[in-house]
């Protein structure tokens, strides 16, 4: 009888010891290792590009401040699709976060075109005054019209034209060329206004379009021109700074609504902190990219003031078409 009790006590002790170990393991695991949420984040730029580094900073900050409850997996290089595909999936929550060019948002929320009209800003500081002010906040909120939540602004510098066969030194040079543009009606109209033929091509296919001669040129900022190797094919880079297209960090509204207020606050704060970081590394990367391209044979063409004015004057129809209903906002931007 005594022996039986010893065995029973031993079994009970063993069971409770195992239960305690499981419990400790489970709570430790829950608290430290197993996130409550794992979200996907999309970027179409490469792994060491300033926006992707900004995205990763954002993911790290969120992980740290939620003590591992929210894990964000950044997928770059268009692994999750083109920007247009990503935005479409975000509408339904398939992808939680992304960094996208505002031209792609403007295809779905037309008013967004106001933020990247050609020759709208005097310089980078002008654009940042606008984005960091009331207008910037209003436009972050406008993304709600497409079931997105705008979190913060990233820098993408100024865009310039580049060409493969002959340099663009004046409006007459670009007239008649086939120029790659983003999948954006406004960008296409901008190129048409210069007498060139716009060809809408997804970002990841531009290199092969330049290689095959489908296009005679394209337009982009220094870091994209360099990181996508376009400088190896299009040796003429014309500084006309025709447009500044900011980029936005966005969250799917479906995902946003799943989170409680405290987590939403953390996500907003981390997005903004990552944006300051991105802006800082953006400036360094612009210089580095220019050095790499020029060191490998890129010829830089600086447009004269008179020629730049001709480019700008050619935009009057674009302004008429895209400003119509939004003159108040445009005047506020110009006067900022
Ligand atoms: C920018 C931007 C990309 C965009 C690309 C383009 O470089 O960062 O998000 O796709 O322009 O020209 O398509």
Coordinates of C-alpha atoms and ligand atoms in Angstrom, one line a residue:
X1 CA 0.0 0.0 0.0
X2 CA 2.8 2.3 1.0
X3 CA 4.6 1.4 -2.2
X4 CA 1.5 2.3 -4.2
X5 CA 1.3 5.7 -2.6
X6 CA 5.0 6.4 -3.3
X7 CA 4.4 5.5 -7.0
X8 CA 1.3 7.7 -7.2
X9 CA 3.1 10.6 -5.5
X10 CA 6.0 10.2 -7.8
X11 CA 3.7 10.2 -10.9
X12 CA 1.9 13.3 -9.6
X13 CA 5.1 15.0 -8.9
X14 CA 6.4 14.2 -12.4
X15 CA 3.2 15.4 -14.1
X16 CA 3.2 18.7 -12.2
X17 CA 7.0 19.2 -12.9
X18 CA 6.3 18.6 -16.6
X19 CA 3.3 20.9 -16.5
X20 CA 5.4 23.6 -14.8
X21 CA 8.1 23.3 -17.4
X22 CA 5.6 23.5 -20.3
X23 CA 4.0 26.5 -18.7
X24 CA 7.2 28.3 -18.2
X25 CA 8.4 27.5 -21.7
X26 CA 5.0 28.6 -23.1
X27 CA 4.9 31.9 -21.3
X28 CA 8.6 32.6 -22.1
X29 CA 8.0 31.6 -25.7
X30 CA 4.8 33.7 -25.9
X31 CA 6.5 36.8 -24.4
X32 CA 9.8 36.6 -26.2
X33 CA 9.7 34.5 -29.3
X34 CA 6.4 34.0 -30.8
X35 CA 4.9 37.3 -32.2
X36 CA 1.2 37.9 -32.1
X37 CA 1.3 39.4 -35.6
X38 CA 3.6 38.8 -38.5
X39 CA 3.1 41.3 -41.3
X40 CA 4.5 41.6 -44.8
X41 CA 6.1 44.9 -46.0
X42 CA 6.7 45.5 -49.7
X43 CA 9.3 47.7 -51.4
X44 CA 10.3 47.5 -55.1
X45 CA 13.9 48.9 -54.5
X46 CA 16.9 46.7 -53.8
X47 CA 18.1 45.6 -50.3
X48 CA 20.7 48.4 -49.7
X49 CA 18.6 51.2 -51.2
X50 CA 17.8 54.1 -48.8
X51 CA 14.0 53.3 -48.8
X52 CA 14.6 49.7 -48.0
X53 CA 17.0 50.5 -45.2
X54 CA 14.4 52.9 -43.9
X55 CA 11.7 50.1 -44.0
X56 CA 14.0 47.8 -42.1
X57 CA 14.7 50.4 -39.5
X58 CA 10.9 50.8 -39.2
X59 CA 10.4 47.0 -38.7
X60 CA 13.2 46.8 -36.1
X61 CA 11.8 49.7 -34.1
X62 CA 8.3 48.2 -34.1
X63 CA 9.6 44.8 -33.0
X64 CA 11.6 46.4 -30.2
X65 CA 8.8 48.7 -28.9
X66 CA 6.2 46.0 -29.0
X67 CA 8.6 43.6 -27.3
X68 CA 8.4 41.2 -30.2
X69 CA 4.6 41.1 -30.4
X70 CA 4.6 42.6 -33.9
X71 CA 7.1 41.3 -36.4
X72 CA 7.4 43.0 -39.9
X73 CA 9.0 41.1 -42.6
X74 CA 10.4 43.5 -45.3
X75 CA 10.4 42.0 -48.8
X76 CA 12.3 44.2 -51.3
X77 CA 13.2 44.1 -55.0
X78 CA 9.5 43.8 -56.0
X79 CA 9.4 40.3 -54.5
X80 CA 5.7 40.8 -53.6
X81 CA 4.9 42.4 -57.0
X82 CA 5.0 45.8 -58.7
X83 CA 3.9 48.9 -56.8
X84 CA 0.5 48.8 -58.5
X85 CA 0.0 45.1 -57.6
X86 CA 1.1 45.7 -54.0
X87 CA -1.3 48.6 -53.6
X88 CA -4.2 46.5 -55.0
X89 CA -3.4 43.7 -52.5
X90 CA -3.2 46.1 -49.6
X91 CA -6.7 47.2 -50.2
X92 CA -7.8 43.8 -49.0
X93 CA -5.1 43.3 -46.3
X94 CA -3.1 40.7 -48.3
X95 CA 0.0 42.9 -47.7
X96 CA 0.1 44.9 -44.6
X97 CA 2.8 47.6 -45.3
X98 CA 4.6 49.2 -48.2
X99 CA 6.7 52.1 -49.3
X100 CA 5.4 53.4 -52.6
X101 CA 5.8 56.3 -55.0
X102 CA 3.0 58.9 -54.9
X103 CA 2.4 58.6 -58.6
X104 CA 1.1 55.1 -58.0
X105 CA -1.3 56.3 -55.3
X106 CA -2.4 59.1 -57.6
X107 CA -3.6 56.5 -60.1
X108 CA -6.2 55.6 -57.5
X109 CA -6.6 58.9 -55.7
X110 CA -6.3 61.5 -58.4
X111 CA -5.9 64.5 -56.1
X112 CA -2.5 63.0 -55.1
X113 CA -1.1 64.3 -58.4
X114 CA -1.1 67.7 -56.9
X115 CA 1.9 66.7 -54.8
X116 CA 4.2 65.9 -57.7
X117 CA 3.4 68.3 -60.5
X118 CA 6.4 69.0 -62.7
X119 CA 8.5 72.0 -61.5
X120 CA 6.2 72.5 -58.5
X121 CA 8.8 72.9 -55.8
X122 CA 11.7 75.4 -55.9
X123 CA 13.9 72.8 -54.2
X124 CA 14.1 70.0 -51.7
X125 CA 13.5 72.2 -48.7
X126 CA 10.4 73.6 -50.2
X127 CA 9.0 70.1 -50.7
X128 CA 9.8 69.1 -47.2
X129 CA 8.1 72.3 -45.7
X130 CA 5.0 71.2 -47.5
X131 CA 5.2 67.5 -46.6
X132 CA 6.0 68.2 -43.0
X133 CA 3.2 70.7 -42.7
X134 CA -0.6 70.7 -42.7
X135 CA -0.8 69.7 -46.4
X136 CA 1.5 66.7 -45.9
X137 CA -0.8 65.5 -43.0
X138 CA -3.9 66.0 -45.2
X139 CA -2.5 63.9 -47.9
X140 CA -1.4 61.1 -45.6
X141 CA -5.1 61.0 -44.5
X142 CA -6.3 61.0 -48.1
X143 CA -5.0 57.5 -48.6
X144 CA -8.1 56.4 -46.6
X145 CA -10.1 56.9 -49.8
X146 CA -8.3 53.7 -51.0
X147 CA -8.4 51.8 -47.8
X148 CA -4.9 52.7 -46.8
X149 CA -3.4 54.6 -43.9
X150 CA -0.6 57.0 -44.8
X151 CA 2.2 56.8 -42.1
X152 CA 5.1 58.9 -43.2
X153 CA 7.0 60.5 -46.1
X154 CA 10.2 59.2 -47.6
X155 CA 12.6 61.2 -49.8
X156 CA 13.1 60.3 -53.5
X157 CA 15.0 63.4 -54.6
X158 CA 14.5 65.0 -58.0
X159 CA 14.1 63.1 -61.2
X160 CA 16.1 63.8 -64.4
X161 CA 16.0 62.6 -68.0
X162 CA 18.6 60.2 -69.3
X163 CA 19.2 58.8 -72.8
X164 CA 21.1 56.1 -74.6
X165 CA 22.1 57.4 -78.0
X166 CA 22.3 61.2 -77.9
X167 CA 22.3 63.7 -75.1
X168 CA 19.2 65.8 -74.2
X169 CA 20.5 69.4 -74.2
X170 CA 17.2 71.1 -75.2
X171 CA 13.5 70.5 -75.7
X172 CA 14.2 69.8 -79.4
X173 CA 16.5 66.9 -78.5
X174 CA 13.9 65.0 -76.4
X175 CA 11.1 65.6 -79.0
X176 CA 10.4 62.4 -80.8
X177 CA 12.3 60.1 -78.3
X178 CA 10.6 57.2 -76.7
X179 CA 10.8 57.8 -73.0
X180 CA 10.0 55.3 -70.3
X181 CA 7.6 56.6 -67.7
X182 CA 6.1 55.1 -64.5
X183 CA 2.6 53.6 -64.9
X184 CA 1.1 57.1 -64.4
X185 CA -1.2 59.1 -66.7
X186 CA 0.3 62.4 -65.4
X187 CA 3.9 61.3 -66.1
X188 CA 2.9 60.2 -69.6
X189 CA 1.2 63.6 -70.2
X190 CA 4.4 65.3 -68.9
X191 CA 6.6 63.5 -71.5
X192 CA 4.0 64.1 -74.3
X193 CA 4.1 67.8 -73.5
X194 CA 7.8 67.8 -74.4
X195 CA 7.0 66.2 -77.8
X196 CA 8.4 62.8 -76.8
X197 CA 6.5 59.5 -76.8
X198 CA 5.8 58.1 -73.3
X199 CA 6.1 54.4 -72.8
X200 CA 4.7 53.1 -69.5
X201 CA 6.9 50.3 -68.2
X202 CA 7.0 48.7 -64.8
X203 CA 10.2 49.7 -62.8
X204 CA 11.8 46.2 -62.9
X205 CA 11.6 46.0 -66.7
X206 CA 13.2 49.4 -67.5
X207 CA 16.8 48.0 -67.8
X208 CA 15.7 45.5 -70.5
X209 CA 13.7 48.1 -72.3
X210 CA 16.8 50.3 -72.5
X211 CA 18.9 47.4 -73.6
X212 CA 16.5 46.3 -76.3
X213 CA 16.0 49.8 -77.5
X214 CA 12.3 49.8 -76.8
X215 CA 12.9 53.2 -75.3
X216 CA 15.6 55.8 -76.0
X217 CA 15.7 57.0 -72.5
X218 CA 13.9 57.2 -69.1
X219 CA 13.8 59.5 -66.1
X220 CA 14.7 59.0 -62.5
X221 CA 16.7 60.1 -59.5
X222 CA 20.4 59.4 -59.2
X223 CA 20.0 56.4 -56.8
X224 CA 17.5 54.6 -59.0
X225 CA 19.6 55.3 -62.1
X226 CA 22.6 53.8 -60.4
X227 CA 21.1 50.9 -58.4
X228 CA 19.1 49.6 -61.4
X229 CA 22.2 49.8 -63.6
X230 CA 20.5 52.1 -66.0
X231 CA 23.8 54.2 -66.1
X232 CA 25.4 51.3 -67.8
X233 CA 23.1 51.7 -70.8
X234 CA 22.0 55.3 -70.8
X235 CA 25.2 57.3 -70.6
X236 CA 23.7 60.8 -70.9
X237 CA 22.1 62.2 -67.7
X238 CA 20.5 65.7 -68.1
X239 CA 19.9 67.6 -64.9
X240 CA 16.6 69.3 -65.4
X241 CA 15.0 68.3 -62.1
X242 CA 11.6 68.2 -63.8
X243 CA 9.8 66.6 -60.9
X244 CA 10.0 65.6 -57.3
X245 CA 7.9 62.6 -56.5
X246 CA 7.8 61.9 -52.8
X247 CA 7.3 58.4 -51.4
X248 CA 4.9 57.3 -48.7
X249 CA 4.9 54.5 -46.1
X250 CA 1.4 53.1 -46.0
X251 CA -0.5 50.5 -44.0
X252 CA -3.5 48.5 -45.2
X253 CA -6.6 49.8 -43.5
X254 CA -7.8 46.3 -42.9
X255 CA -4.6 45.6 -40.9
X256 CA -4.7 49.0 -39.2
X257 CA -8.2 48.3 -37.8
X258 CA -7.1 45.0 -36.3
X259 CA -4.6 46.8 -34.1
X260 CA -5.4 48.5 -30.9
X261 CA -4.8 52.2 -30.4
X262 CA -1.6 51.7 -28.5
X263 CA 0.0 49.7 -31.3
X264 CA -1.3 52.1 -33.9
X265 CA 0.5 54.9 -32.0
X266 CA 3.8 52.8 -31.9
X267 CA 3.5 52.1 -35.6
X268 CA 3.0 55.8 -36.5
X269 CA 5.9 56.9 -34.3
X270 CA 8.3 54.2 -35.7
X271 CA 7.3 55.1 -39.3
X272 CA 8.2 58.8 -38.6
X273 CA 11.5 57.9 -37.0
X274 CA 12.4 55.6 -39.9
X275 CA 11.5 58.5 -42.3
X276 CA 14.1 60.8 -40.7
X277 CA 16.6 58.1 -41.0
X278 CA 15.7 57.5 -44.7
X279 CA 16.1 61.2 -45.5
X280 CA 19.5 61.3 -43.9
X281 CA 20.8 58.3 -45.8
X282 CA 19.1 59.5 -49.0
X283 CA 21.3 62.6 -49.2
X284 CA 24.5 60.5 -48.8
X285 CA 23.3 57.9 -51.4
X286 CA 22.5 60.6 -54.0
X287 CA 26.1 61.7 -53.9
X288 CA 27.5 58.2 -53.9
X289 CA 25.3 57.2 -56.9
X290 CA 26.3 60.2 -58.9
X291 CA 30.0 59.4 -58.2
X292 CA 29.5 55.7 -59.3
X293 CA 27.8 56.7 -62.5
X294 CA 30.1 59.5 -63.4
X295 CA 33.1 57.3 -62.5
X296 CA 31.8 54.8 -65.0
X297 CA 31.4 57.2 -67.9
X298 CA 28.0 59.0 -67.4
X299 CA 28.1 62.4 -69.0
X300 CA 26.2 65.0 -67.0
X301 CA 24.4 67.7 -69.0
X302 CA 23.4 70.8 -67.0
X303 CA 20.5 72.6 -68.7
X304 CA 20.9 76.3 -69.1
X305 CA 18.4 78.6 -67.2
X306 CA 16.7 79.5 -70.5
X307 CA 16.4 75.9 -71.6
X308 CA 15.0 74.9 -68.2
X309 CA 12.4 77.6 -68.6
X310 CA 11.4 76.1 -72.0
X311 CA 10.9 72.7 -70.3
X312 CA 8.9 74.3 -67.6
X313 CA 6.8 76.4 -70.0
X314 CA 5.9 73.3 -72.0
X315 CA 4.0 72.0 -68.9
X316 CA 1.1 74.5 -69.1
X317 CA -1.4 71.9 -70.5
X318 CA -0.4 69.4 -67.8
X319 CA -1.1 72.0 -65.1
X320 CA -4.5 72.8 -66.7
X321 CA -5.5 69.2 -66.8
X322 CA -4.4 68.2 -63.3
X323 CA -4.9 71.3 -61.3
X324 CA -8.4 72.2 -62.2
X325 CA -10.2 71.3 -59.0
X326 CA -7.3 71.7 -56.6
X327 CA -6.1 75.3 -57.2
X328 CA -6.4 76.2 -53.6
X329 CA -4.1 73.5 -52.5
X330 CA -1.7 74.2 -55.3
X331 CA -1.5 77.9 -54.4
X332 CA -0.8 77.0 -50.8
X333 CA 2.0 74.7 -51.9
X334 CA 3.5 77.3 -54.2
X335 CA 3.3 80.0 -51.5
X336 CA 4.7 77.8 -48.8
Ligands
LIG1 C1 11.5 55.7 -57.9 C2 10.7 55.0 -56.8 C3 10.2 53.6 -57.2 C4 9.5 53.7 -58.5 C5 10.5 54.2 -59.5 C6 10.0 54.2 -61.0 O1 12.8 55.4 -58.0 O2 11.5 54.8 -55.7 O3 9.3 53.3 -56.2 O4 9.0 52.4 -58.9 O5 10.9 55.5 -59.2 O6 10.5 55.0 -61.8 O7 9.1 53.3 -61.3

